[in-house]
Amino acid sequence: MWPGPSPLCCWMRKHGVSVKDLCWTRASTLGVRTAVIEERYLGGSCPNVACLPSKNLVYAAAVAHTMARYSRPGVGNDGAMKENISVKPLLRAQQHHMDGNAALQLDMAAVRDRKRRMVAGLLDMHKSVFASSGADLILGRGRLVGPHAVQVQLASHIESDGHGEGEAASGSEESQSNKTRMLTADHIILCTGSRANLDLGISGLEAANPLTHIELLDLDSVPRHLVILGGGYIGLEFAQVFRRFGAAVSVMERGSRMLKGEDADVSSALVDILRDEGVAFFPDTHVSRPFELSGSHLLVAGGRLPNTHDVGLQAAGVELTPSGHVKVDAYLRTSIDSVFAVGDCAGSPHFTHAGFDDFRIVRDVLLHKTPLRSTRDRHVPYTLYTDPELAHVGLTEQDAAKAGIEYRLATLPMAAFLRTRTMDATRGFAKALVGVDNDGILGFTALGPRAGELLPVVQLAMSAGLPYTSIAELIVTHPTMNEGLVSLFGSVPPRTT
């Protein structure tokens, strides 16, 4: 049993979790004794094998692409080889004195090592946060055995970015392999995350030893031909990265188009950009149809499944949804009053920032704050880190049409965001949906450089209930990307009533 008083808050974590350590360490600083059970990655998947490592590769790919783009003639403003030159070379490489070869070549092992150094730094940061927080870190696999009890199969170490071992944070509970501990707590928060879906109903897939994003992020050589199953956000992001690294890339998608959750004009525009860089797309690809495509590496990017198996949920009375997620209410309380669930396992949007907001909801419930936060009507933004970025918050046009919501539409080509002209990055556009009976902002999408940085301005106006004119009438620094928002919202059609 837990020595001394039972913790008021016990976090069960598992590989794939998306909520930051900041959550539970903040809980401990509020005077709540907090125990954290970590099975595999200190800090969760985001700093180890997901968000930050992948963005590390995105940056490396952008550097490689920029060097290539500005060191050879005949490159169009979309990065593809064109006969009509619109980007002149800015770099001149000297020929090697031996063989005359001036070509630049990517060092994939160096790319991986750079990523690993970043992850190691993040791990050190999380260790420091734990050590200074007072939260108790217990390494092992947690299993719910009652509404207030968790059994832990202890482990001796945790992993870091899929290739090494990480020690427990200083000040954490000492643990040993092949031993168990029983914890009791007033409240238990499930934070078990999600994993890549490898069950796609494709015969022979398992025998092909496919890669998930975890293995892909740790390659030390560039694939000759990367075949990607899935034309969603993960698939397209990695498609561009590895194409820029020099691999041939083919994306296979069962549906009629890529990024089916986005409006057709948005997904089409991004696919055109990636196709111009050399990525091959194969929509409407079904197992039942005769089709053959050979490649050297296979990435499965077919969605994610919640980590709700083998953690004792159903035996303890925690109900699951038909999709396997933990069933929660708007305050993230499960079917057991003392148990909450946050992040991917609760069916929240699969983003670290959504998981962090989930924590704030549970925190306010436990501290009896009023008014309570909830998952109702919250605006969860997201960004796809392709180049250009795809950023969105609120309703899409297809969302509005499905819900029968009328709207006024404003669109603006990215070339009208004048900062893009200084970066040779004018492809893309932005659009905003505004109510017809009021001036509230319903949704916003941007496909352009640094598009994700545009979201907070729009999101703040939406959350505060401000009219679109609050953005249209801003004085914004010139030339910045946010300056284009003034033009976009200044072009909203007037109300007809």
Short mmCIF file of C-alpha atoms in Angstrom, two decimals:
data_model
loop_
_atom_site.label_atom_id
_atom_site.label_comp_id
_atom_site.label_asym_id
_atom_site.label_seq_id
_atom_site.Cartn_x
_atom_site.Cartn_y
_atom_site.Cartn_z
CA MET A 1 0.00 0.00 0.00
CA TRP A 2 0.99 3.64 -0.38
CA PRO A 3 3.12 4.65 2.63
CA GLY A 4 1.53 7.38 4.71
CA PRO A 5 -1.60 9.26 3.64
CA SER A 6 -3.18 8.17 0.35
CA PRO A 7 -2.52 10.50 -2.58
CA LEU A 8 -5.46 12.70 -3.50
CA CYS A 9 -4.67 12.34 -7.19
CA CYS A 10 -3.15 9.36 -9.00
CA TRP A 11 -2.31 9.59 -12.72
CA MET A 12 -2.18 6.39 -14.76
CA ARG A 13 -0.03 6.90 -17.84
CA LYS A 14 0.95 4.60 -20.68
CA HIS A 15 2.97 4.74 -23.88
CA GLY A 16 1.19 7.07 -26.28
CA VAL A 17 -0.05 9.60 -23.75
CA SER A 18 -0.30 13.15 -24.98
CA VAL A 19 -0.60 15.24 -21.82
CA LYS A 20 2.45 17.05 -20.54
CA ASP A 21 4.13 16.42 -17.19
CA LEU A 22 3.33 20.03 -16.41
CA CYS A 23 -0.24 18.95 -15.68
CA TRP A 24 0.37 16.70 -12.73
CA THR A 25 3.31 18.67 -11.38
CA ARG A 26 1.01 21.69 -11.24
CA ALA A 27 -1.52 19.56 -9.40
CA SER A 28 1.12 18.79 -6.78
CA THR A 29 1.96 22.49 -6.35
CA LEU A 30 -1.69 23.17 -5.55
CA GLY A 31 -1.25 21.14 -2.39
CA VAL A 32 -2.67 17.93 -3.85
CA ARG A 33 -0.46 14.92 -3.19
CA THR A 34 0.04 13.41 -6.61
CA ALA A 35 1.42 10.09 -7.78
CA VAL A 36 2.25 9.52 -11.45
CA ILE A 37 2.52 6.00 -12.86
CA GLU A 38 4.60 6.00 -16.05
CA GLU A 39 4.99 2.86 -18.12
CA ARG A 40 7.40 3.87 -20.84
CA TYR A 41 8.17 7.49 -21.81
CA LEU A 42 8.83 10.23 -19.27
CA GLY A 43 6.99 13.25 -20.61
CA GLY A 44 4.71 11.13 -22.78
CA SER A 45 4.88 10.47 -26.50
CA CYS A 46 4.92 14.11 -27.60
CA PRO A 47 8.51 14.97 -26.62
CA ASN A 48 9.82 11.45 -27.17
CA VAL A 49 8.33 9.90 -30.30
CA ALA A 50 5.68 12.22 -31.72
CA CYS A 51 5.08 15.99 -31.96
CA LEU A 52 8.47 17.46 -31.20
CA PRO A 53 10.68 14.80 -32.84
CA SER A 54 8.58 14.94 -35.99
CA LYS A 55 8.83 18.75 -36.10
CA ASN A 56 12.57 18.35 -35.66
CA LEU A 57 12.58 16.34 -38.89
CA VAL A 58 10.22 18.84 -40.54
CA TYR A 59 12.77 21.57 -39.86
CA ALA A 60 15.66 19.47 -41.12
CA ALA A 61 13.71 18.75 -44.30
CA ALA A 62 12.96 22.45 -44.74
CA VAL A 63 16.68 23.28 -44.42
CA ALA A 64 17.57 20.64 -47.01
CA HIS A 65 14.81 21.88 -49.32
CA THR A 66 15.85 25.51 -48.98
CA MET A 67 19.49 24.73 -49.66
CA ALA A 68 18.56 22.78 -52.77
CA ARG A 69 16.03 25.36 -53.89
CA TYR A 70 18.42 28.30 -53.78
CA SER A 71 21.54 26.56 -55.01
CA ARG A 72 20.37 25.48 -58.43
CA PRO A 73 18.61 27.23 -61.34
CA GLY A 74 15.20 26.34 -62.69
CA VAL A 75 13.31 26.16 -59.41
CA GLY A 76 9.76 27.48 -59.33
CA ASN A 77 8.17 29.32 -56.44
CA ASP A 78 6.60 26.04 -55.29
CA GLY A 79 9.98 24.34 -54.96
CA ALA A 80 9.51 22.13 -58.02
CA MET A 81 11.74 22.20 -61.07
CA LYS A 82 10.24 24.57 -63.62
CA GLU A 83 11.23 25.87 -67.02
CA ASN A 84 10.07 29.37 -66.08
CA ILE A 85 12.52 30.44 -63.42
CA SER A 86 10.97 32.53 -60.63
CA VAL A 87 13.53 31.79 -57.92
CA LYS A 88 17.13 32.46 -58.86
CA PRO A 89 19.91 30.61 -57.04
CA LEU A 90 21.28 32.53 -54.05
CA LEU A 91 24.02 30.04 -53.14
CA ARG A 92 26.99 29.05 -55.24
CA ALA A 93 28.76 25.85 -54.22
CA GLN A 94 32.43 25.52 -55.08
CA GLN A 95 33.39 22.41 -57.00
CA HIS A 96 35.32 19.79 -55.09
CA HIS A 97 38.99 20.04 -56.11
CA MET A 98 39.17 16.28 -56.69
CA ASP A 99 36.07 15.23 -58.60
CA GLY A 100 34.32 18.51 -59.35
CA ASN A 101 31.16 17.38 -57.59
CA ALA A 102 29.35 20.24 -55.85
CA ALA A 103 26.13 18.44 -55.02
CA LEU A 104 24.73 18.67 -51.51
CA GLN A 105 23.88 15.36 -49.85
CA LEU A 106 21.71 14.76 -46.79
CA ASP A 107 23.28 12.98 -43.82
CA MET A 108 20.30 11.08 -42.38
CA ALA A 109 22.31 9.76 -39.45
CA ALA A 110 23.11 13.36 -38.49
CA VAL A 111 19.41 14.24 -38.78
CA ARG A 112 18.56 11.40 -36.41
CA ASP A 113 21.31 12.38 -33.98
CA ARG A 114 20.08 15.97 -33.91
CA LYS A 115 16.62 14.70 -33.08
CA ARG A 116 17.99 12.47 -30.33
CA ARG A 117 19.91 15.35 -28.77
CA MET A 118 16.74 17.39 -28.64
CA VAL A 119 14.80 14.53 -27.03
CA ALA A 120 17.56 14.03 -24.45
CA GLY A 121 17.33 17.70 -23.54
CA LEU A 122 13.58 17.45 -23.17
CA LEU A 123 13.95 14.38 -20.97
CA ASP A 124 16.37 16.28 -18.72
CA MET A 125 13.84 19.10 -18.52
CA HIS A 126 11.05 16.74 -17.46
CA LYS A 127 13.29 15.11 -14.87
CA SER A 128 14.01 18.52 -13.40
CA VAL A 129 10.33 19.43 -13.34
CA PHE A 130 9.50 16.21 -11.50
CA ALA A 131 12.33 16.62 -9.03
CA SER A 132 11.24 20.13 -8.05
CA SER A 133 7.48 19.55 -8.04
CA GLY A 134 6.99 17.15 -5.18
CA ALA A 135 5.00 14.79 -7.38
CA ASP A 136 5.81 11.09 -6.88
CA LEU A 137 6.90 9.30 -10.04
CA ILE A 138 6.44 5.53 -10.08
CA LEU A 139 7.81 3.59 -13.03
CA GLY A 140 5.73 0.67 -14.17
CA ARG A 141 2.47 -0.55 -15.68
CA GLY A 142 -0.63 0.56 -13.81
CA ARG A 143 -3.84 -1.42 -13.66
CA LEU A 144 -7.10 -0.23 -12.16
CA VAL A 145 -8.36 -2.68 -9.53
CA GLY A 146 -11.13 -0.58 -8.03
CA PRO A 147 -12.62 2.92 -7.99
CA HIS A 148 -9.84 4.12 -5.69
CA ALA A 149 -7.06 1.58 -6.24
CA VAL A 150 -4.30 1.01 -8.78
CA GLN A 151 -1.90 -1.93 -8.88
CA VAL A 152 1.51 -1.23 -10.40
CA GLN A 153 3.85 -3.76 -11.96
CA LEU A 154 7.10 -1.98 -11.21
CA ALA A 155 9.79 -1.33 -13.81
CA SER A 156 13.41 -0.37 -13.41
CA HIS A 157 13.67 2.20 -16.18
CA ILE A 158 11.79 4.21 -18.77
CA GLU A 159 12.53 4.74 -22.43
CA SER A 160 13.54 7.83 -24.32
CA ASP A 161 12.60 8.40 -28.00
CA GLY A 162 12.33 4.70 -28.75
CA HIS A 163 16.00 3.74 -28.63
CA GLY A 164 17.41 4.13 -25.15
CA GLU A 165 16.76 4.03 -21.48
CA GLY A 166 16.04 6.90 -19.16
CA GLU A 167 16.49 6.93 -15.42
CA ALA A 168 13.75 7.89 -13.01
CA ALA A 169 13.60 11.52 -12.00
CA SER A 170 15.44 12.35 -8.83
CA GLY A 171 13.14 12.34 -5.86
CA SER A 172 10.89 9.73 -7.46
CA GLU A 173 9.86 6.50 -5.75
CA GLU A 174 12.45 3.73 -5.96
CA SER A 175 11.24 0.85 -8.10
CA GLN A 176 12.35 -2.65 -9.03
CA SER A 177 11.39 -5.12 -11.74
CA ASN A 178 9.05 -8.05 -11.03
CA LYS A 179 7.50 -6.39 -8.00
CA THR A 180 4.09 -4.83 -7.54
CA ARG A 181 2.73 -2.01 -5.45
CA MET A 182 -0.80 -1.06 -4.55
CA LEU A 183 -1.84 2.58 -4.49
CA THR A 184 -5.07 4.06 -3.18
CA ALA A 185 -6.27 7.56 -4.01
CA ASP A 186 -9.30 9.79 -3.69
CA HIS A 187 -9.22 10.40 -7.45
CA ILE A 188 -7.67 8.54 -10.38
CA ILE A 189 -7.03 10.18 -13.74
CA LEU A 190 -6.55 7.93 -16.77
CA CYS A 191 -4.09 9.33 -19.25
CA THR A 192 -3.16 6.28 -21.28
CA GLY A 193 -3.08 7.85 -24.75
CA SER A 194 -3.32 6.04 -28.07
CA ARG A 195 -1.30 3.94 -30.50
CA ALA A 196 -0.99 3.54 -34.26
CA ASN A 197 -3.76 1.47 -35.83
CA LEU A 198 -2.19 -1.49 -37.61
CA ASP A 199 -5.45 -3.40 -37.99
CA LEU A 200 -6.49 -2.07 -41.39
CA GLY A 201 -7.93 -5.32 -42.71
CA ILE A 202 -5.11 -5.70 -45.23
CA SER A 203 -3.91 -9.25 -45.81
CA GLY A 204 -0.16 -9.64 -45.31
CA LEU A 205 0.31 -6.25 -43.68
CA GLU A 206 1.74 -7.61 -40.44
CA ALA A 207 4.16 -9.89 -42.32
CA ALA A 208 5.48 -6.86 -44.20
CA ASN A 209 6.87 -5.45 -40.93
CA PRO A 210 5.42 -1.97 -41.50
CA LEU A 211 6.78 1.11 -39.80
CA THR A 212 4.81 3.38 -37.52
CA HIS A 213 5.85 6.98 -36.92
CA ILE A 214 8.01 5.80 -34.01
CA GLU A 215 10.30 3.65 -36.15
CA LEU A 216 10.25 6.13 -39.03
CA LEU A 217 11.56 8.88 -36.77
CA ASP A 218 14.60 6.77 -35.87
CA LEU A 219 15.83 5.80 -39.34
CA ASP A 220 19.49 6.49 -39.99
CA SER A 221 19.26 6.25 -43.77
CA VAL A 222 16.86 7.63 -46.36
CA PRO A 223 14.41 5.04 -47.75
CA ARG A 224 14.72 4.39 -51.46
CA HIS A 225 10.93 4.40 -51.83
CA LEU A 226 8.61 5.11 -48.91
CA VAL A 227 5.06 3.86 -49.38
CA ILE A 228 2.55 5.41 -46.97
CA LEU A 229 -0.81 3.83 -46.17
CA GLY A 230 -3.11 6.67 -45.23
CA GLY A 231 -3.63 10.13 -46.69
CA GLY A 232 -4.33 11.91 -43.40
CA TYR A 233 -2.33 14.41 -41.40
CA ILE A 234 0.49 12.08 -40.31
CA GLY A 235 0.82 10.56 -43.77
CA LEU A 236 1.10 13.87 -45.61
CA GLU A 237 3.48 15.43 -43.12
CA PHE A 238 5.92 12.54 -43.41
CA ALA A 239 5.40 12.31 -47.17
CA GLN A 240 6.82 15.78 -47.67
CA VAL A 241 9.61 15.33 -45.13
CA PHE A 242 11.00 12.18 -46.72
CA ARG A 243 10.50 13.43 -50.25
CA ARG A 244 12.65 16.42 -49.31
CA PHE A 245 15.18 14.03 -47.80
CA GLY A 246 15.44 12.43 -51.24
CA ALA A 247 13.17 9.38 -51.03
CA ALA A 248 10.59 8.47 -53.63
CA VAL A 249 7.24 8.73 -51.82
CA SER A 250 3.85 7.23 -52.67
CA VAL A 251 0.72 7.85 -50.60
CA MET A 252 -2.15 5.36 -50.83
CA GLU A 253 -5.58 6.38 -49.54
CA ARG A 254 -8.81 4.34 -49.47
CA GLY A 255 -10.98 7.41 -49.73
CA SER A 256 -11.63 9.57 -52.75
CA ARG A 257 -9.26 12.31 -51.56
CA MET A 258 -6.58 13.09 -49.04
CA LEU A 259 -7.38 14.93 -45.80
CA LYS A 260 -11.06 14.06 -45.96
CA GLY A 261 -11.71 16.08 -42.80
CA GLU A 262 -10.77 19.29 -44.61
CA ASP A 263 -12.72 21.19 -47.23
CA ALA A 264 -12.07 19.92 -50.75
CA ASP A 265 -10.42 23.16 -51.89
CA VAL A 266 -7.99 23.00 -48.97
CA SER A 267 -6.96 19.38 -49.42
CA SER A 268 -6.71 19.80 -53.20
CA ALA A 269 -4.44 22.84 -52.87
CA LEU A 270 -2.08 21.08 -50.47
CA VAL A 271 -1.96 17.90 -52.54
CA ASP A 272 -1.07 19.97 -55.61
CA ILE A 273 1.85 21.51 -53.73
CA LEU A 274 3.14 18.13 -52.54
CA ARG A 275 2.64 16.59 -55.96
CA ASP A 276 4.75 19.37 -57.48
CA GLU A 277 7.52 18.38 -55.07
CA GLY A 278 7.34 14.84 -56.39
CA VAL A 279 5.01 13.00 -53.99
CA ALA A 280 2.79 10.47 -55.79
CA PHE A 281 -0.82 10.06 -54.65
CA PHE A 282 -3.12 7.09 -55.15
CA PRO A 283 -6.68 7.79 -53.92
CA ASP A 284 -9.51 5.26 -54.06
CA THR A 285 -7.06 2.46 -53.31
CA HIS A 286 -8.97 -0.58 -52.06
CA VAL A 287 -7.68 -3.99 -51.11
CA SER A 288 -10.34 -5.59 -53.30
CA ARG A 289 -9.09 -3.81 -56.40
CA PRO A 290 -6.09 -5.18 -58.34
CA PHE A 291 -3.24 -2.80 -57.58
CA GLU A 292 0.48 -3.29 -57.07
CA LEU A 293 3.04 -0.81 -55.81
CA SER A 294 6.58 -1.74 -54.79
CA GLY A 295 8.63 0.15 -52.24
CA SER A 296 11.54 -0.28 -49.85
CA HIS A 297 9.75 0.92 -46.68
CA LEU A 298 6.10 0.90 -45.62
CA LEU A 299 4.61 3.42 -43.20
CA VAL A 300 1.17 2.77 -41.74
CA ALA A 301 -0.62 6.05 -41.06
CA GLY A 302 -4.17 4.77 -40.83
CA GLY A 303 -5.34 6.48 -37.66
CA ARG A 304 -4.96 5.69 -33.98
CA LEU A 305 -6.56 3.43 -31.38
CA PRO A 306 -7.05 4.26 -27.67
CA ASN A 307 -4.85 2.52 -25.11
CA THR A 308 -7.73 1.22 -23.02
CA HIS A 309 -6.94 -2.50 -23.18
CA ASP A 310 -5.27 -4.46 -20.40
CA VAL A 311 -5.45 -1.69 -17.80
CA GLY A 312 -8.36 -3.08 -15.81
CA LEU A 313 -10.97 -0.54 -16.85
CA GLN A 314 -13.95 -2.78 -17.51
CA ALA A 315 -13.26 -4.99 -14.50
CA ALA A 316 -13.28 -1.86 -12.34
CA GLY A 317 -16.57 -0.68 -13.87
CA VAL A 318 -15.24 2.01 -16.21
CA GLU A 319 -17.43 2.02 -19.32
CA LEU A 320 -16.03 2.24 -22.84
CA THR A 321 -17.56 3.63 -26.02
CA PRO A 322 -18.08 1.43 -29.11
CA SER A 323 -14.81 2.82 -30.48
CA GLY A 324 -12.94 1.66 -27.37
CA HIS A 325 -12.47 5.10 -25.80
CA VAL A 326 -13.25 5.74 -22.16
CA LYS A 327 -16.81 7.04 -21.88
CA VAL A 328 -16.75 10.48 -20.25
CA ASP A 329 -19.10 13.40 -19.68
CA ALA A 330 -18.39 17.04 -20.50
CA TYR A 331 -16.24 17.26 -17.37
CA LEU A 332 -14.24 14.15 -18.29
CA ARG A 333 -15.71 12.11 -15.45
CA THR A 334 -16.10 8.42 -16.26
CA SER A 335 -18.89 6.08 -15.19
CA ILE A 336 -17.13 5.96 -11.80
CA ASP A 337 -17.25 9.30 -9.99
CA SER A 338 -13.72 9.00 -8.63
CA VAL A 339 -12.15 8.23 -12.01
CA PHE A 340 -11.51 10.75 -14.78
CA ALA A 341 -10.01 10.29 -18.24
CA VAL A 342 -8.12 12.86 -20.32
CA GLY A 343 -6.47 13.06 -23.72
CA ASP A 344 -6.54 10.50 -26.50
CA CYS A 345 -7.98 7.66 -24.40
CA ALA A 346 -11.03 9.80 -23.62
CA GLY A 347 -11.71 10.56 -27.27
CA SER A 348 -10.50 14.15 -27.04
CA PRO A 349 -8.86 15.62 -30.16
CA HIS A 350 -5.46 13.95 -30.51
CA PHE A 351 -3.35 17.00 -29.74
CA THR A 352 -1.13 17.76 -26.78
CA HIS A 353 -2.80 21.14 -26.33
CA ALA A 354 -6.22 19.46 -26.15
CA GLY A 355 -4.91 17.08 -23.50
CA PHE A 356 -3.56 20.00 -21.51
CA ASP A 357 -6.96 21.69 -21.60
CA ASP A 358 -8.50 18.39 -20.46
CA PHE A 359 -6.26 18.62 -17.39
CA ARG A 360 -7.53 22.12 -16.65
CA ILE A 361 -11.10 20.86 -16.80
CA VAL A 362 -10.39 18.05 -14.31
CA ARG A 363 -8.37 20.41 -12.11
CA ASP A 364 -11.28 22.82 -11.84
CA VAL A 365 -13.69 20.00 -11.03
CA LEU A 366 -11.46 18.72 -8.23
CA LEU A 367 -10.94 22.22 -6.85
CA HIS A 368 -14.69 23.00 -7.07
CA LYS A 369 -14.11 26.09 -9.19
CA THR A 370 -17.08 27.98 -10.60
CA PRO A 371 -17.98 28.35 -13.33
CA LEU A 372 -16.59 25.00 -14.39
CA ARG A 373 -14.73 24.53 -17.63
CA SER A 374 -16.01 21.76 -19.88
CA THR A 375 -15.44 20.18 -23.26
CA ARG A 376 -18.62 21.78 -24.60
CA ASP A 377 -18.18 24.42 -27.29
CA ARG A 378 -14.44 24.79 -26.80
CA HIS A 379 -12.34 25.83 -29.79
CA VAL A 380 -9.49 23.35 -30.34
CA PRO A 381 -7.14 24.63 -33.05
CA TYR A 382 -4.71 22.46 -34.98
CA THR A 383 -1.88 22.78 -37.45
CA LEU A 384 -0.53 20.35 -40.04
CA TYR A 385 3.19 21.05 -40.27
CA THR A 386 3.62 20.63 -43.98
CA ASP A 387 5.22 23.43 -45.97
CA PRO A 388 3.11 25.46 -46.31
CA GLU A 389 1.39 24.83 -42.99
CA LEU A 390 -2.32 24.08 -42.80
CA ALA A 391 -3.97 25.70 -39.78
CA HIS A 392 -7.59 25.59 -38.69
CA VAL A 393 -9.97 26.49 -35.87
CA GLY A 394 -13.77 26.27 -35.68
CA LEU A 395 -16.07 25.13 -38.48
CA THR A 396 -15.05 24.14 -41.98
CA GLU A 397 -17.42 24.75 -44.87
CA GLN A 398 -18.34 21.07 -44.97
CA ASP A 399 -19.00 21.15 -41.19
CA ALA A 400 -21.32 24.11 -41.62
CA ALA A 401 -23.14 22.51 -44.56
CA LYS A 402 -23.65 19.27 -42.64
CA ALA A 403 -25.05 21.16 -39.65
CA GLY A 404 -27.24 23.39 -41.82
CA ILE A 405 -25.46 26.55 -40.66
CA GLU A 406 -25.49 29.50 -43.05
CA TYR A 407 -22.40 31.67 -43.24
CA ARG A 408 -20.68 34.48 -45.03
CA LEU A 409 -17.38 33.51 -46.66
CA ALA A 410 -14.24 35.60 -47.09
CA THR A 411 -11.20 34.25 -48.95
CA LEU A 412 -7.79 35.74 -49.64
CA PRO A 413 -4.91 34.32 -51.67
CA MET A 414 -1.71 33.89 -49.71
CA ALA A 415 0.04 36.25 -52.11
CA ALA A 416 -2.05 39.03 -50.52
CA PHE A 417 -0.35 38.29 -47.21
CA LEU A 418 2.54 40.51 -48.24
CA ARG A 419 5.09 38.85 -45.96
CA THR A 420 4.84 35.71 -48.12
CA ARG A 421 6.36 37.60 -51.03
CA THR A 422 9.54 38.15 -49.04
CA MET A 423 9.81 34.37 -48.56
CA ASP A 424 8.95 33.19 -52.11
CA ALA A 425 6.02 31.37 -50.50
CA THR A 426 2.88 32.75 -52.09
CA ARG A 427 1.00 29.52 -52.73
CA GLY A 428 -2.07 28.82 -50.63
CA PHE A 429 -4.93 30.89 -49.29
CA ALA A 430 -6.94 31.72 -46.19
CA LYS A 431 -10.67 31.77 -45.61
CA ALA A 432 -13.02 32.75 -42.83
CA LEU A 433 -16.62 31.80 -42.08
CA VAL A 434 -18.77 34.47 -40.41
CA GLY A 435 -22.36 34.25 -39.21
CA VAL A 436 -25.14 35.67 -41.37
CA ASP A 437 -27.25 37.00 -38.50
CA ASN A 438 -24.36 38.33 -36.44
CA ASP A 439 -20.71 39.17 -36.89
CA GLY A 440 -19.29 36.24 -34.96
CA ILE A 441 -16.48 34.17 -36.45
CA LEU A 442 -17.53 30.57 -37.09
CA GLY A 443 -14.32 29.18 -38.53
CA PHE A 444 -10.93 29.97 -40.02
CA THR A 445 -8.52 28.05 -42.24
CA ALA A 446 -5.14 29.08 -43.62
CA LEU A 447 -2.79 27.26 -45.97
CA GLY A 448 0.43 29.21 -46.03
CA PRO A 449 3.83 29.77 -44.42
CA ARG A 450 3.66 30.01 -40.62
CA ALA A 451 -0.10 29.58 -40.82
CA GLY A 452 -0.19 28.08 -37.33
CA GLU A 453 0.99 31.40 -35.90
CA LEU A 454 -2.18 33.05 -37.24
CA LEU A 455 -4.51 30.94 -35.11
CA PRO A 456 -4.27 32.63 -31.67
CA VAL A 457 -5.55 35.97 -32.97
CA VAL A 458 -8.62 34.40 -34.55
CA GLN A 459 -9.17 31.95 -31.71
CA LEU A 460 -9.04 34.72 -29.10
CA ALA A 461 -11.71 36.68 -30.98
CA MET A 462 -13.87 33.55 -31.25
CA SER A 463 -13.48 32.61 -27.58
CA ALA A 464 -14.20 36.15 -26.41
CA GLY A 465 -17.26 36.42 -28.66
CA LEU A 466 -15.79 39.40 -30.51
CA PRO A 467 -17.09 40.35 -33.97
CA TYR A 468 -14.89 39.77 -37.00
CA THR A 469 -14.51 43.55 -37.25
CA SER A 470 -12.31 43.45 -34.14
CA ILE A 471 -9.65 41.86 -36.36
CA ALA A 472 -10.49 43.81 -39.51
CA GLU A 473 -9.89 47.10 -37.70
CA LEU A 474 -6.65 46.19 -35.90
CA ILE A 475 -3.45 48.12 -36.49
CA VAL A 476 -0.99 45.31 -37.21
CA THR A 477 2.77 45.52 -37.69
CA HIS A 478 3.89 45.61 -41.34
CA PRO A 479 4.99 43.30 -42.83
CA THR A 480 3.84 40.34 -40.75
CA MET A 481 1.71 37.33 -41.55
CA ASN A 482 -0.97 38.56 -39.14
CA GLU A 483 -1.31 41.70 -41.23
CA GLY A 484 -3.05 39.56 -43.83
CA LEU A 485 -5.84 38.81 -41.34
CA VAL A 486 -6.83 42.47 -41.50
CA SER A 487 -7.33 42.17 -45.24
CA LEU A 488 -9.10 38.81 -44.96
CA PHE A 489 -11.65 39.88 -42.38
CA GLY A 490 -11.95 43.27 -44.05
CA SER A 491 -13.31 41.45 -47.12
CA VAL A 492 -16.21 39.69 -45.32
CA PRO A 493 -19.43 40.35 -47.28
CA PRO A 494 -21.87 42.68 -45.49
CA ARG A 495 -24.98 41.31 -43.85
CA THR A 496 -28.07 41.33 -46.04
CA THR A 497 -30.47 41.79 -43.12
#
